PDB file of N, CA and C in Angstrom:
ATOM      1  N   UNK A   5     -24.751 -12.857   7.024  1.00 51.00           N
ATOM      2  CA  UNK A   5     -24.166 -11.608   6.567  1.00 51.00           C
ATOM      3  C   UNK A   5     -25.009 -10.444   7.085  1.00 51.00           C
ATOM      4  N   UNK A   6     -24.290  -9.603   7.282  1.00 69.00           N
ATOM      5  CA  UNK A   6     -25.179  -8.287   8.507  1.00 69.00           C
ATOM      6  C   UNK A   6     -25.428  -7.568   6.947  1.00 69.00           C
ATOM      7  N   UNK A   7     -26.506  -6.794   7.281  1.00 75.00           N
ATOM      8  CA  UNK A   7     -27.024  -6.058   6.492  1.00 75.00           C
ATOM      9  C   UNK A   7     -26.351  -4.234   6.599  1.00 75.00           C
ATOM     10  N   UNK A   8     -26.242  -3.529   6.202  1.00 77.00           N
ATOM     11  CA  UNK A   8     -25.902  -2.012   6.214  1.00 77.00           C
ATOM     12  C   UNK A   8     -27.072  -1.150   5.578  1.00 77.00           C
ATOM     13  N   UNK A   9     -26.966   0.108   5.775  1.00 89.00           N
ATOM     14  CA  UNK A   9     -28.031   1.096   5.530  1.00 89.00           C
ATOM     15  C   UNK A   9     -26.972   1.957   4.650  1.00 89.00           C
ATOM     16  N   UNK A  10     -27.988   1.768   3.187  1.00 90.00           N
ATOM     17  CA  UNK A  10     -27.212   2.416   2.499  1.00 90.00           C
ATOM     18  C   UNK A  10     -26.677   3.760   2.767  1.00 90.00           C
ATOM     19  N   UNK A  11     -27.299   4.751   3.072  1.00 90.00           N
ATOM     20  CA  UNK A  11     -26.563   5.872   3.451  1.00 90.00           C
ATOM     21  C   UNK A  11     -25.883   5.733   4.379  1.00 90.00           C
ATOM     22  N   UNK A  12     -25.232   4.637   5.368  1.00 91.00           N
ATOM     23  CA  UNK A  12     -23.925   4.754   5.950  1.00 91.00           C
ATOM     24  C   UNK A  12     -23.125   3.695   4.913  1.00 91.00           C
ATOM     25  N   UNK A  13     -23.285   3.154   4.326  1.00 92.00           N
ATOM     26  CA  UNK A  13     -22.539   2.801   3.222  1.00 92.00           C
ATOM     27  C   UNK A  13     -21.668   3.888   2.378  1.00 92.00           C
ATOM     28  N   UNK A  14     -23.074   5.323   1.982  1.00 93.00           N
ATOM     29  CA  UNK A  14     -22.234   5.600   1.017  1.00 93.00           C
ATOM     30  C   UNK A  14     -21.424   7.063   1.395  1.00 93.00           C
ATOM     31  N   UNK A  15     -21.787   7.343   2.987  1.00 94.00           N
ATOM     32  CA  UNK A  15     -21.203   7.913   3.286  1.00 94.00           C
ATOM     33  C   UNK A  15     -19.362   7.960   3.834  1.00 94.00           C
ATOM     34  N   UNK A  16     -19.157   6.472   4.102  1.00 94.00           N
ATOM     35  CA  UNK A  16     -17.807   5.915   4.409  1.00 94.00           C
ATOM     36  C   UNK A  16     -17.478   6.055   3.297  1.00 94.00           C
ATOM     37  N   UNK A  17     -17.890   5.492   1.840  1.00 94.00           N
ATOM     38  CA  UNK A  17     -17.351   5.668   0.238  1.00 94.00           C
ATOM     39  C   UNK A  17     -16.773   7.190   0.149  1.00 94.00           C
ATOM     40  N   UNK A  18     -17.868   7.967   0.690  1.00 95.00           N
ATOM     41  CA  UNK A  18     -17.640   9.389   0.676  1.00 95.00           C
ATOM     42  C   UNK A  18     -16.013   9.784   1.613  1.00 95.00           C
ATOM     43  N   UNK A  19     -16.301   9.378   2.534  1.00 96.00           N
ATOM     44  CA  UNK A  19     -15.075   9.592   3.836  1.00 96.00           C
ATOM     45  C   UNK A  19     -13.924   9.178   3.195  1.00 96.00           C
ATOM     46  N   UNK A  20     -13.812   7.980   2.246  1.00 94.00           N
ATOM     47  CA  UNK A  20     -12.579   7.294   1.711  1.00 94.00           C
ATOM     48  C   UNK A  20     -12.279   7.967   0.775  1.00 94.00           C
ATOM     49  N   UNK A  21     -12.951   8.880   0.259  1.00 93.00           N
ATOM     50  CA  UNK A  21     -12.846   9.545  -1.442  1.00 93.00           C
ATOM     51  C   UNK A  21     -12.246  11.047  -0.520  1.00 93.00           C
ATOM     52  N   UNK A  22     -12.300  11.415   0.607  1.00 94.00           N
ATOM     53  CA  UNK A  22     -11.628  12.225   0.826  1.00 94.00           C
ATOM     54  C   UNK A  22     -10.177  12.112   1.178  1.00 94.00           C
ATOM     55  N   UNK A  23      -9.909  11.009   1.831  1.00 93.00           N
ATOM     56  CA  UNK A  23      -8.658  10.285   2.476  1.00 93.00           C
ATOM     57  C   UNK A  23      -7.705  10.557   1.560  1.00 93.00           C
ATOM     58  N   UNK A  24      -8.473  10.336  -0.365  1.00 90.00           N
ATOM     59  CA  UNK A  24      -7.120   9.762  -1.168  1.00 90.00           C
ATOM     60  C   UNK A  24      -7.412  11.094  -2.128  1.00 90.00           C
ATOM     61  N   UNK A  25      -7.493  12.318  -1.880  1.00 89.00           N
ATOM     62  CA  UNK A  25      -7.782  13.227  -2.547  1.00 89.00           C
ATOM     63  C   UNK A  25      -6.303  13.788  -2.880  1.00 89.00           C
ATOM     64  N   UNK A  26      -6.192  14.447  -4.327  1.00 86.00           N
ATOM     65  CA  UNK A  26      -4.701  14.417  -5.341  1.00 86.00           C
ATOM     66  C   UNK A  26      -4.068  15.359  -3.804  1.00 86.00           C
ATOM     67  N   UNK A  27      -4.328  16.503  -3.548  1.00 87.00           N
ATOM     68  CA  UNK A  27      -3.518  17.250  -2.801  1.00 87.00           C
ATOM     69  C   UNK A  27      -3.590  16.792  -1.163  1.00 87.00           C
ATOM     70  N   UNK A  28      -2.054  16.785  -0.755  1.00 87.00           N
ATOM     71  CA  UNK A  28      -2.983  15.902   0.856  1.00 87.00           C
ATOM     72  C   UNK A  28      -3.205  16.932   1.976  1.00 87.00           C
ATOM     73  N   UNK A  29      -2.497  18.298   1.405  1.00 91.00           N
ATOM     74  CA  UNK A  29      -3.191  19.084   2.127  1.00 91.00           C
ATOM     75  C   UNK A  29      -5.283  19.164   2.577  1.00 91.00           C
ATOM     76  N   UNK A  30      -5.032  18.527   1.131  1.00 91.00           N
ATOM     77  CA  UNK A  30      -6.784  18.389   1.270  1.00 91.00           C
ATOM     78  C   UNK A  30      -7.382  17.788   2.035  1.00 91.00           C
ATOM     79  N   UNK A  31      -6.161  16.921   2.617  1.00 93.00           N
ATOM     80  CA  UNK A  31      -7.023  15.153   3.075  1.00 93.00           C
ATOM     81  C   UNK A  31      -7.148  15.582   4.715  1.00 93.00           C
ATOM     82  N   UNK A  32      -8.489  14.943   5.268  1.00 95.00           N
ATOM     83  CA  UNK A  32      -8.572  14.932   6.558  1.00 95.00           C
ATOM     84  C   UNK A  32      -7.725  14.186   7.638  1.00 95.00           C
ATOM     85  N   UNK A  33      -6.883  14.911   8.546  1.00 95.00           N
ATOM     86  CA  UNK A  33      -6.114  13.559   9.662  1.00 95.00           C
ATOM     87  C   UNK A  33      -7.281  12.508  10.402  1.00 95.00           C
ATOM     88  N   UNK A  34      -6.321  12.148  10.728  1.00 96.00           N
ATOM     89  CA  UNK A  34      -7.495  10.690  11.551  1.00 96.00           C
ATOM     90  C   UNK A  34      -8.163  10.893  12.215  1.00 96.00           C
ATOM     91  N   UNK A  35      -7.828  11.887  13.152  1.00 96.00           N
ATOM     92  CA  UNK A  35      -8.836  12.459  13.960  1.00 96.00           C
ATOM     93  C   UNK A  35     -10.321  12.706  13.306  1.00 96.00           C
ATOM     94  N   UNK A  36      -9.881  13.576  12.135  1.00 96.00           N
ATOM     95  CA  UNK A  36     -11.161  14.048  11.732  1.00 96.00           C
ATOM     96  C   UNK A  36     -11.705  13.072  11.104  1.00 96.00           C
ATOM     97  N   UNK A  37     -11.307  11.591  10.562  1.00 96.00           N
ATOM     98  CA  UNK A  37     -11.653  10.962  10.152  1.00 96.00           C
ATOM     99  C   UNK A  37     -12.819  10.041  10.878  1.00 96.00           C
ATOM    100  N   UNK A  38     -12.473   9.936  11.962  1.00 96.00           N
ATOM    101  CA  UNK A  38     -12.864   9.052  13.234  1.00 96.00           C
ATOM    102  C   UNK A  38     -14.337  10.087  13.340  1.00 96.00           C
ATOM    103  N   UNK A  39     -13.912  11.021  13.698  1.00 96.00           N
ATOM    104  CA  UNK A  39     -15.151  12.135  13.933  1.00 96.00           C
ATOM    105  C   UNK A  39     -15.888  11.985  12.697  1.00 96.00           C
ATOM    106  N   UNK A  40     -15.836  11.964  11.658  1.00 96.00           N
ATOM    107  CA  UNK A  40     -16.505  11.775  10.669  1.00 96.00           C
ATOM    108  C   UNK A  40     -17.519  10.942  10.730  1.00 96.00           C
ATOM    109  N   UNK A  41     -16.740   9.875  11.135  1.00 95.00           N
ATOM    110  CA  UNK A  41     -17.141   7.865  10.980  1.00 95.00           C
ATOM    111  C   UNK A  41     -18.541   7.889  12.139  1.00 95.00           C
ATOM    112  N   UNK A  42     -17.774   8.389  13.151  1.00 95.00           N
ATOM    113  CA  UNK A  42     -18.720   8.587  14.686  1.00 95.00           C
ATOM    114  C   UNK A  42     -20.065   9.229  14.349  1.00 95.00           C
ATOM    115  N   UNK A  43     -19.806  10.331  13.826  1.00 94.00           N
ATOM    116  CA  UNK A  43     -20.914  11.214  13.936  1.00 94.00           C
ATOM    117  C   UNK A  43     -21.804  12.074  12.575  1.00 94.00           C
ATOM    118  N   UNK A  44     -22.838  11.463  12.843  1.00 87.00           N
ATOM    119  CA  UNK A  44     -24.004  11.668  11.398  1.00 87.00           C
ATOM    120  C   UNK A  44     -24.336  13.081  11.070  1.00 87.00           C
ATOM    121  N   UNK A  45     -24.344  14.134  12.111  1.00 91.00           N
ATOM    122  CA  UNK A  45     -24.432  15.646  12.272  1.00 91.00           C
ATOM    123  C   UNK A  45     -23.254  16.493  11.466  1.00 91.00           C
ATOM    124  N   UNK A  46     -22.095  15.673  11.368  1.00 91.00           N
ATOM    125  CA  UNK A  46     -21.289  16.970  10.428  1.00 91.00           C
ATOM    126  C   UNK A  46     -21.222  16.560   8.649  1.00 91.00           C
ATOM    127  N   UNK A  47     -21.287  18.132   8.308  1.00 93.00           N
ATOM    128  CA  UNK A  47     -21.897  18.147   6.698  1.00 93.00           C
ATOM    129  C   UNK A  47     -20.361  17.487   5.994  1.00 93.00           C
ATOM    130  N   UNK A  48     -20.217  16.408   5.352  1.00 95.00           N
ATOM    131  CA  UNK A  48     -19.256  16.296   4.819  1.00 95.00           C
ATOM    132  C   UNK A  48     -18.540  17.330   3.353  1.00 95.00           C
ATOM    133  N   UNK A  49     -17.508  17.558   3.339  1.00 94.00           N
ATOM    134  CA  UNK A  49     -16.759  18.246   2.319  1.00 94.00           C
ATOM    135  C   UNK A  49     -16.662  17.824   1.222  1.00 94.00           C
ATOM    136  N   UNK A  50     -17.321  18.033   0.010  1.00 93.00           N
ATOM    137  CA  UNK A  50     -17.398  18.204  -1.436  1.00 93.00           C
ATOM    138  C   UNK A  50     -15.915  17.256  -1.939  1.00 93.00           C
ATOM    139  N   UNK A  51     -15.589  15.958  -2.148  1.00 90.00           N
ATOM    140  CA  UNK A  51     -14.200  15.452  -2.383  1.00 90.00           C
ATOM    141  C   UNK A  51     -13.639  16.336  -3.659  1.00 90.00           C
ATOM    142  N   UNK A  52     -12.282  16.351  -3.954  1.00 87.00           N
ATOM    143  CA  UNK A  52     -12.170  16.439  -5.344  1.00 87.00           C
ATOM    144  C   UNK A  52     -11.584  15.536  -5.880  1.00 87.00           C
ATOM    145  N   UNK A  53     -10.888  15.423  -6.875  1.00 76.00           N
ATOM    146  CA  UNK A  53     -10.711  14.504  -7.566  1.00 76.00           C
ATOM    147  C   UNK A  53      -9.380  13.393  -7.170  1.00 76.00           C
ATOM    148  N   UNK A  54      -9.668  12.082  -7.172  1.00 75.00           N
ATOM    149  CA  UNK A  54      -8.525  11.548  -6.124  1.00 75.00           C
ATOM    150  C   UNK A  54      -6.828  11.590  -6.871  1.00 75.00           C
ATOM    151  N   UNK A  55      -6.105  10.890  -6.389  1.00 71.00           N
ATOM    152  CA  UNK A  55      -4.961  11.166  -6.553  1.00 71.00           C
ATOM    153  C   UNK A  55      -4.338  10.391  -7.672  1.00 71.00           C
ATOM    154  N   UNK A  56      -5.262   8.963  -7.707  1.00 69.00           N
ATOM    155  CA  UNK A  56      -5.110   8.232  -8.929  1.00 69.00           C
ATOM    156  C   UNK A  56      -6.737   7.806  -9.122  1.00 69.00           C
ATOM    157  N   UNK A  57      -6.485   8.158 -10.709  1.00 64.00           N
ATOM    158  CA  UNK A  57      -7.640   8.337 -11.700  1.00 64.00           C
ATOM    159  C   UNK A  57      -7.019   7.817 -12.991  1.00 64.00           C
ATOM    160  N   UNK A  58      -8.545   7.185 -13.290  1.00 60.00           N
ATOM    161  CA  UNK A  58      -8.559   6.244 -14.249  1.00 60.00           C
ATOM    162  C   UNK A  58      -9.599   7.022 -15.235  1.00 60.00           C
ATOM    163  N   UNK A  59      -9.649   8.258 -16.855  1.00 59.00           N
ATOM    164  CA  UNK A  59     -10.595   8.651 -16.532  1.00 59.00           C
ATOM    165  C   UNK A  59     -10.509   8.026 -18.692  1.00 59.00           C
ATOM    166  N   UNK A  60     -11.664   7.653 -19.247  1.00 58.00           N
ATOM    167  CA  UNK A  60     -11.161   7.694 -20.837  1.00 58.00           C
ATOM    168  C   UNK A  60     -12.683   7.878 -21.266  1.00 58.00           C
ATOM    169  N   UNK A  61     -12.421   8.138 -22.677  1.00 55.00           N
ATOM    170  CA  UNK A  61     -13.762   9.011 -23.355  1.00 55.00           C
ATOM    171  C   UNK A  61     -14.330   7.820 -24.167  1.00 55.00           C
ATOM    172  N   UNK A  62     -15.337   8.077 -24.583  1.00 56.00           N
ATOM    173  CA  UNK A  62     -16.162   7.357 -25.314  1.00 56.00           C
ATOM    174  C   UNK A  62     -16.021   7.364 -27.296  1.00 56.00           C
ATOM    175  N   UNK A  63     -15.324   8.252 -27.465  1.00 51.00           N
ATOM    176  CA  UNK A  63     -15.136   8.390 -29.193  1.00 51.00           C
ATOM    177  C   UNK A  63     -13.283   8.214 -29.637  1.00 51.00           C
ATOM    178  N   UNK A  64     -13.228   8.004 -30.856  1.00 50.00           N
ATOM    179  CA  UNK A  64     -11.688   7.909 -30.577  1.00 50.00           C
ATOM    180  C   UNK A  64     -11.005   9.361 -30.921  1.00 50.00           C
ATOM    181  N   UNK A  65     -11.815  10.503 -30.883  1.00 50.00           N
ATOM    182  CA  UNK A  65     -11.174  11.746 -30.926  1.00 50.00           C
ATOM    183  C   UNK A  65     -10.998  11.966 -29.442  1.00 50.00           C
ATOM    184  N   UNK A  66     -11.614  11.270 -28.429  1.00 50.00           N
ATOM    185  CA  UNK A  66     -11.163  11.760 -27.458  1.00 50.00           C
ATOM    186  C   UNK A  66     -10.024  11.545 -26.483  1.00 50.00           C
ATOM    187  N   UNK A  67      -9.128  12.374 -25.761  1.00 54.00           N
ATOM    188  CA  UNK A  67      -8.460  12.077 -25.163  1.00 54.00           C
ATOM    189  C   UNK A  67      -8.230  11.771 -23.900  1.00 54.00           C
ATOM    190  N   UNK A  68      -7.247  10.547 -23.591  1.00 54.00           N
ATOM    191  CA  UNK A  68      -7.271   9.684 -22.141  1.00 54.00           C
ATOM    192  C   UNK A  68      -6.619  10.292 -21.428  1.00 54.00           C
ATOM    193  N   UNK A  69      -6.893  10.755 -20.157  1.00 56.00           N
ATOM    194  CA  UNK A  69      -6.290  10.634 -19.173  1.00 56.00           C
ATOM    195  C   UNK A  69      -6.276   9.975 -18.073  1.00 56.00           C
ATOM    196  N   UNK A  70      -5.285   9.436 -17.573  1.00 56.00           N
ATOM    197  CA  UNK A  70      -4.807   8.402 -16.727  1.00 56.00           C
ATOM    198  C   UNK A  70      -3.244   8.350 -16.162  1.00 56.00           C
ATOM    199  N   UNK A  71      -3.574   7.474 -14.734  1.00 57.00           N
ATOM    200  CA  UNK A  71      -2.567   8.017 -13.704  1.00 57.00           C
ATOM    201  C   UNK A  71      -2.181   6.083 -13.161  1.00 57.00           C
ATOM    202  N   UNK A  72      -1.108   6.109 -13.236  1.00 62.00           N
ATOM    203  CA  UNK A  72      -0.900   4.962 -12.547  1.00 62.00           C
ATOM    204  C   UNK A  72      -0.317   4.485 -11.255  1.00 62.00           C
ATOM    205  N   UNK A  73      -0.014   4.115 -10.310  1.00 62.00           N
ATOM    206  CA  UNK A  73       0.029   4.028  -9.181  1.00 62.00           C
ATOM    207  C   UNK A  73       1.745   2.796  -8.869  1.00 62.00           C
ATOM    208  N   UNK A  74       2.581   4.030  -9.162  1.00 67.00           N
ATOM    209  CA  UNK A  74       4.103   3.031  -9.425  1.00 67.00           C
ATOM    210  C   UNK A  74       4.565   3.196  -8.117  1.00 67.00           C
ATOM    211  N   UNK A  75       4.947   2.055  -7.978  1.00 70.00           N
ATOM    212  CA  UNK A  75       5.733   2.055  -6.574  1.00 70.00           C
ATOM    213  C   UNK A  75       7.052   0.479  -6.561  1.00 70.00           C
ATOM    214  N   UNK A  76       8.027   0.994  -6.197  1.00 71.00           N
ATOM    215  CA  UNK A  76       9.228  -0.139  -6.280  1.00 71.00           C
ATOM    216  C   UNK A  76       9.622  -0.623  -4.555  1.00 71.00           C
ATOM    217  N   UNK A  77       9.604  -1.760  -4.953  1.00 75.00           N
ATOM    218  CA  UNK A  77       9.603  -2.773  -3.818  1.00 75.00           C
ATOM    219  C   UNK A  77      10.998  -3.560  -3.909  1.00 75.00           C
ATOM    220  N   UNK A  78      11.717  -3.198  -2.566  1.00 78.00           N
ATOM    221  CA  UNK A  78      13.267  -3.583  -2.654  1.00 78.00           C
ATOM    222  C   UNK A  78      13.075  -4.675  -1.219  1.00 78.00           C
ATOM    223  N   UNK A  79      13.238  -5.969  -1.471  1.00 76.00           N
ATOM    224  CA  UNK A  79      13.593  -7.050  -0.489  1.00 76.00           C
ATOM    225  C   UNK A  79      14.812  -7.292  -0.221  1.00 76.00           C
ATOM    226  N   UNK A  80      15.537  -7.268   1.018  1.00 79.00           N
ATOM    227  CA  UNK A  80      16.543  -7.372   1.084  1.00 79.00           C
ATOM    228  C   UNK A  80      16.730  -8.683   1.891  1.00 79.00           C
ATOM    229  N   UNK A  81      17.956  -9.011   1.528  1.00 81.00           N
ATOM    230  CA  UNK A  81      18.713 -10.270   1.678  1.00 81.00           C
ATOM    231  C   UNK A  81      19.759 -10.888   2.211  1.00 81.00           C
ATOM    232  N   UNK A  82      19.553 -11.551   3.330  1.00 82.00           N
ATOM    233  CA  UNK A  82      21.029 -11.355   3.541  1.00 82.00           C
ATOM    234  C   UNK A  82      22.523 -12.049   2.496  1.00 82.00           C
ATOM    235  N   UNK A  83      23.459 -12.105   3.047  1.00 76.00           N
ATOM    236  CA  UNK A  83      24.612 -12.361   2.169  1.00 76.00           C
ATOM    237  C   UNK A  83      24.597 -13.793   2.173  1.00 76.00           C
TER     238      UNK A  83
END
């Protein structure tokens, strides 16, 4: 098993947390993605919060928020 250096570890974590960010205006195209991946010199962008979030509190006065990720899957068949 190859070993990795954590800071390019957690910088791809970083790169992926931008990919799936709520607005996709936000999100970088591939291009810039690739450029990202390539090159250690550009300052990456502050993510915000992704598009699905899982987020709940610790007391029971507090309130959950949470997002679920629905999607419908149609197989078709022939006759």
């Amino acid at each position: 098993m190859e070993s990795y250096q954590r800071n390019e570890v957690i910088r791809c974590i970083h790169i992926a947390l931008l990919c799936v960010q709520k607005d996709h205006a936000n999100r970088p195209g591939m291009s810039t993605v690739i450029l990202m991946l390539t090159s250690n010199t550009i300052t990456l962008p502050v993510p915000e919060e992704p598009g699905f979030v899982y987020k709940s509190g610790n007391n029971a006065n507090s309130s959950f928020l949470w997002s679920v990720d629905d999607a419908s899957i149609t197989h078709l068949e022939p006759r």
